[in-house]
Tab-separated table of C-alpha atoms in Angstrom:
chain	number	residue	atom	x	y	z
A	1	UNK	CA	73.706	200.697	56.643
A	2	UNK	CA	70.412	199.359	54.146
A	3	UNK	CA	70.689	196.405	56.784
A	4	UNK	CA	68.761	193.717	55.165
A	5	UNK	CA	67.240	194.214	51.307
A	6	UNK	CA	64.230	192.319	49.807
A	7	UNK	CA	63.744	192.508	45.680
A	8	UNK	CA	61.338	192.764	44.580
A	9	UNK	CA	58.384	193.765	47.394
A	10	UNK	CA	55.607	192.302	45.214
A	11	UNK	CA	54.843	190.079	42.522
A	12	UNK	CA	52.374	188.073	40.776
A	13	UNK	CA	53.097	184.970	38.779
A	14	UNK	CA	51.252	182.816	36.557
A	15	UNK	CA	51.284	178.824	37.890
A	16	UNK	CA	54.635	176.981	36.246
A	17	UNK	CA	56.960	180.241	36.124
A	18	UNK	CA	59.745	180.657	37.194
A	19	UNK	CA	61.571	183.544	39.568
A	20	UNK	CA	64.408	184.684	41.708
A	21	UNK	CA	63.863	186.554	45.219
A	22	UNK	CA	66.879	188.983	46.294
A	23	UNK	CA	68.093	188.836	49.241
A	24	UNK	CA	71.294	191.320	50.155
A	25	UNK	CA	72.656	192.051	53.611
A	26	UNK	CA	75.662	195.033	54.354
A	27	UNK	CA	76.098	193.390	57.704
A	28	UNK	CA	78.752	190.823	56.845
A	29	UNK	CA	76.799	188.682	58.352
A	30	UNK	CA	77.557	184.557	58.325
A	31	UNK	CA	74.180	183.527	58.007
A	32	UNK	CA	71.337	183.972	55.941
A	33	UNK	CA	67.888	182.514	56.302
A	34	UNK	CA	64.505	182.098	54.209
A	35	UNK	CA	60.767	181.894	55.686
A	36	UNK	CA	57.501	181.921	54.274
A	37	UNK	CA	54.759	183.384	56.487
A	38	UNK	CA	51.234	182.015	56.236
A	39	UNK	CA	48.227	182.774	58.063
A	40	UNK	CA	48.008	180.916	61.530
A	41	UNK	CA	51.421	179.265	60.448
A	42	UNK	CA	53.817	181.583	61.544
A	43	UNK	CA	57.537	181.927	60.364
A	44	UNK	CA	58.743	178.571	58.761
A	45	UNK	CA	62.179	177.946	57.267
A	46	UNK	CA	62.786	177.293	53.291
A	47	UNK	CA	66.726	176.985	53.576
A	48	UNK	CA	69.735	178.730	54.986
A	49	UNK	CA	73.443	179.141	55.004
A	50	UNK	CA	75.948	179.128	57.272
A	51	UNK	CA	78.219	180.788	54.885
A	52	UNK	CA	79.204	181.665	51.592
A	53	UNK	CA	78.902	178.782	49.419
A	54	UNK	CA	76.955	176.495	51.676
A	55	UNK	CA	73.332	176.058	51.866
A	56	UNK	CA	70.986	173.571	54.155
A	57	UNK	CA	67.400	172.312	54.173
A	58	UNK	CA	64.690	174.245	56.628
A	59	UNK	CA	61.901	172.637	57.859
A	60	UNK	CA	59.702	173.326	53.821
A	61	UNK	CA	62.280	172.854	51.369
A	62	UNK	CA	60.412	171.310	48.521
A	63	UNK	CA	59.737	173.564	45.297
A	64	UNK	CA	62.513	175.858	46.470
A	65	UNK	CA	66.057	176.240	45.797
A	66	UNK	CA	68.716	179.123	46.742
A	67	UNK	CA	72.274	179.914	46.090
A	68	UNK	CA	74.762	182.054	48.231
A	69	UNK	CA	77.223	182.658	45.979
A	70	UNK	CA	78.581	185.972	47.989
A	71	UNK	CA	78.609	186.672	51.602
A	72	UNK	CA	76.343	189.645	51.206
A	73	UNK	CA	73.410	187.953	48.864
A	74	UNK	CA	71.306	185.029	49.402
A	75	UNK	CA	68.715	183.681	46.497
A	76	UNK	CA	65.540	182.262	46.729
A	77	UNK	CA	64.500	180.483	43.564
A	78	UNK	CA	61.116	178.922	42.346
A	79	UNK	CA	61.838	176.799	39.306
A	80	UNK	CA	58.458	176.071	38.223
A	81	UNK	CA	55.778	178.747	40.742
A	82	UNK	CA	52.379	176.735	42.456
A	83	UNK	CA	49.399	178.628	43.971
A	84	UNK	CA	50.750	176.447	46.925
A	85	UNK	CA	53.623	178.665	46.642
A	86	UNK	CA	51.361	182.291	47.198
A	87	UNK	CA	52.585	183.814	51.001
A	88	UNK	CA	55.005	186.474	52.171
A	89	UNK	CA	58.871	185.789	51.771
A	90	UNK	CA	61.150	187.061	54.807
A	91	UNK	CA	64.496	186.824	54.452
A	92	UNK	CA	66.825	187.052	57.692
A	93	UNK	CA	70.497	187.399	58.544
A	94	UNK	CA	72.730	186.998	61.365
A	95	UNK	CA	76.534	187.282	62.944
A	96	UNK	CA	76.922	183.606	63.412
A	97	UNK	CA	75.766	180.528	65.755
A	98	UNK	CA	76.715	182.590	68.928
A	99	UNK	CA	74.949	185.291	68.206
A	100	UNK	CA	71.642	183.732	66.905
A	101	UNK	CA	69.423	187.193	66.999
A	102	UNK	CA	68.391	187.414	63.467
A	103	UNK	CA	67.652	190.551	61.071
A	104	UNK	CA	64.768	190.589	59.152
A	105	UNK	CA	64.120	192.325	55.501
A	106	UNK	CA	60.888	193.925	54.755
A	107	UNK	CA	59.537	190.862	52.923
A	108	UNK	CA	58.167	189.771	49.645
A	109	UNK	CA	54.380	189.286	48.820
A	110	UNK	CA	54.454	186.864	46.048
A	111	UNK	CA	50.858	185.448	44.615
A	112	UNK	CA	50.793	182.707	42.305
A	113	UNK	CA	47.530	181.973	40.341
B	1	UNK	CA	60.902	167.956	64.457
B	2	UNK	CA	61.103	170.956	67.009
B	3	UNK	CA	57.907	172.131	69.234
B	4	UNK	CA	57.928	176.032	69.674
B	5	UNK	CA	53.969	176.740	71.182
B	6	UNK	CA	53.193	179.751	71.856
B	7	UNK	CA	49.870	180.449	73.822
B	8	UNK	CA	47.361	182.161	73.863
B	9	UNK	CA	47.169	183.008	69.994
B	10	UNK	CA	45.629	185.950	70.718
B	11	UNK	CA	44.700	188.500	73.138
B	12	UNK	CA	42.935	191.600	73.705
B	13	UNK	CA	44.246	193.808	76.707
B	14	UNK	CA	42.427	197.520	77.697
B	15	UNK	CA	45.183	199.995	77.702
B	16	UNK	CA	46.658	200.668	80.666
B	17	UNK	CA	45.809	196.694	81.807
B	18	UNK	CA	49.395	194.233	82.371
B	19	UNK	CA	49.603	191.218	80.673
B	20	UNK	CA	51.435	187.974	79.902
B	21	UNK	CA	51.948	184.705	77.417
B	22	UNK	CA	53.931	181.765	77.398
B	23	UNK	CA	56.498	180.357	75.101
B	24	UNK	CA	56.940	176.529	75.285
B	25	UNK	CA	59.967	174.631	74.127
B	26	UNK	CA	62.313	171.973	74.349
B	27	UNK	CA	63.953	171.864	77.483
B	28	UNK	CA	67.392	169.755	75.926
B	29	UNK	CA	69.775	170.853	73.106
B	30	UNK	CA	69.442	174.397	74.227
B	31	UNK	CA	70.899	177.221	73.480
B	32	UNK	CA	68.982	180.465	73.728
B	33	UNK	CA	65.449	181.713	73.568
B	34	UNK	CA	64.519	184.688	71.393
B	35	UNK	CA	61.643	186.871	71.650
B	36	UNK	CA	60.224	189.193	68.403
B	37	UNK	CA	58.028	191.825	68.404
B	38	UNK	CA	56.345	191.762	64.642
B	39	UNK	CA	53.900	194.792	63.959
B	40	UNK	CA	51.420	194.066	61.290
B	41	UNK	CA	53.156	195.131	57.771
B	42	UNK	CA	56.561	195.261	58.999
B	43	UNK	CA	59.388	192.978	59.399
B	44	UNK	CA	59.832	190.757	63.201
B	45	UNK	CA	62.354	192.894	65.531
B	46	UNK	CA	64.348	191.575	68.059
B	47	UNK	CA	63.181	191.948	71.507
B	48	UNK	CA	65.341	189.748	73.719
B	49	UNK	CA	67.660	187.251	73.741
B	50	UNK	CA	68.075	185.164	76.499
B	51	UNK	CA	70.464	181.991	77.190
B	52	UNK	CA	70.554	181.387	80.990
B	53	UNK	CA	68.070	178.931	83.135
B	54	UNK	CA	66.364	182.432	85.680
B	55	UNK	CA	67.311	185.077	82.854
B	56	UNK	CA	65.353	187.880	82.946
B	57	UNK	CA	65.652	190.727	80.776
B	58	UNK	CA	63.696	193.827	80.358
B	59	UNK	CA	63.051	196.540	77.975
B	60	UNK	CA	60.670	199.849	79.380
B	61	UNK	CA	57.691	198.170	80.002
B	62	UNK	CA	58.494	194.983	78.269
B	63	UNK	CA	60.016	191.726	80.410
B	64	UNK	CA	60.455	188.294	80.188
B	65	UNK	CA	61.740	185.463	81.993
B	66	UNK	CA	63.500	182.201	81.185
B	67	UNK	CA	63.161	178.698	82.867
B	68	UNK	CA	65.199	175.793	80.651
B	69	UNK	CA	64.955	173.707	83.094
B	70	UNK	CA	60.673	173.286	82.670
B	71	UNK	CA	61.253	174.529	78.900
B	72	UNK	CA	59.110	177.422	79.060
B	73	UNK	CA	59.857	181.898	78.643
B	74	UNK	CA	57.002	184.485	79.816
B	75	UNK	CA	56.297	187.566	77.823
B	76	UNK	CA	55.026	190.240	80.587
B	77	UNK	CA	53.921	193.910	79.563
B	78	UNK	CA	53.144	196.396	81.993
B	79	UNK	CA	50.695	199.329	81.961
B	80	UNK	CA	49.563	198.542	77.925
B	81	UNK	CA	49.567	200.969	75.615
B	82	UNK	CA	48.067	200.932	72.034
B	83	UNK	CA	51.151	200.929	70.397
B	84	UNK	CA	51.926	197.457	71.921
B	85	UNK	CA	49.571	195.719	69.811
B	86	UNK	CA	51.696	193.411	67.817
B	87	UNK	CA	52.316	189.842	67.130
B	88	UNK	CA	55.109	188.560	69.723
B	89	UNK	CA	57.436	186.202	68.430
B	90	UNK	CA	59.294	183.215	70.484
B	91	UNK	CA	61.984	181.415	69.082
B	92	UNK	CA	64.060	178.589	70.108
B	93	UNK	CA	67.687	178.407	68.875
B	94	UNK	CA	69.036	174.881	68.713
B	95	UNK	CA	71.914	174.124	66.234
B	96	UNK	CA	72.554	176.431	63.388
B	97	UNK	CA	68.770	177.781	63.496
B	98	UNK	CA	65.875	179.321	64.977
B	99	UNK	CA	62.372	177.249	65.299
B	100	UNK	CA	59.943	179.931	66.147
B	101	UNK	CA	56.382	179.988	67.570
B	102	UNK	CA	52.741	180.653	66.079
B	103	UNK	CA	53.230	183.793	67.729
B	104	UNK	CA	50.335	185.879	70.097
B	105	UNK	CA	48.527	188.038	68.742
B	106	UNK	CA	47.717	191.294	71.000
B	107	UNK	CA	45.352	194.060	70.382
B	108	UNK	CA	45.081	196.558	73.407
B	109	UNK	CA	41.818	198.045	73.139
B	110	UNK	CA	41.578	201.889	74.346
């Protein structure tokens, strides 16, 4: 098992462009889950689903927007990329509510300048 | 808006010293407490999971302990070793979700 897949590891954007973060789990997991790490900040939520075809709001939502379309893949999309936006993605899966322990990918270094 | 504090941020042990932090969290709406070990460049790993007011659980030299009652989860580590440095991860799983801590910081020094 891959467990939990990040594409791509690294990229650089220019401010107002747009792009799509990977996220693909062989787990079957239920849920799926999207942080941004920032210095002294530590893990905080974009958005996450509870299933295939659902999606929620995490605690920094704004200038984000995902899709779960299958089970197995969760999207992270930035319509329209701010320097704001520059940190290191994590995505995480797990079973379901009862068993909360999550999964992590590798993460995704994104810079936006 | 959830409070997961996690304290001290960071700490430097001497190999072969014990040590300990602190998780604070919310002591209603629980459901279980999560601790991560998160090496520098690689992704958060689960360390325990823990969902019972006097849990303890432990892991070689690794143990924590769980009071919902007061809202609070120690990290202990006995007998450091370098390889322990890490960031250690707390995480408090309401509804759906985990809120997690800053996280501590710990370098052991040989």
């Amino acid at each position: 098992n891959a467990g939990v897949t990040q594409t791509p590891k690294f990229r650089v954007l220019k401010t107002g462009q747009s792009m799509t973060l990977l996220c693909a789990q062989d787990m079957n997991h239920e849920y799926m889950y999207w942080y941004r790490q920032d210095p002294g900040m530590g893990l905080r939520l974009i958005h996450y689903s509870v299933g295939e075809g659902t999606t929620a709001k995490g605690e920094v939502p704004d200038g984000y927007n995902v899709s779960r379309l299958k089970k197995q893949n969760f999207l992270l999309g930035l319509e329209s990329a701010a320097p704001s936006q520059t940190s290191v993605y994590f995505c995480a899966s797990s079973p379901n509510h009862r068993v909360g322990k999550e999964f992590f990918g590798p993460g995704t270094r994104l810079t936006v300048l | 808006i959830l409070n997961v504090e996690q304290s001290p941020q960071s700490l430097h042990v001497q190999e072969g010293d014990s040590t300990n932090f602190t998780c604070s969290f919310p002591s209603s709406n629980f459901y279980a407490l999560h601790w991560y070990r998160w090496e520098t460049a690689k992704s958060p790993e689960a360390l325990f999971v823990m969902t019972l007011n006097g849990d303890e659980k432990k892991k070689g030299r690794i143990s924590a302990t769980l009071n919902t009652k007061e809202g609070y989860s120690y990290l202990y580590i006995k007998g450091s070793q370098p390889e322990d440095s890490a960031t250690y991860l707390c995480a408090f799983q309401g509804a759906q979700k985990l809120v997690f801590g800053q996280g501590t910081r710990l370098t052991i020094n040989p």
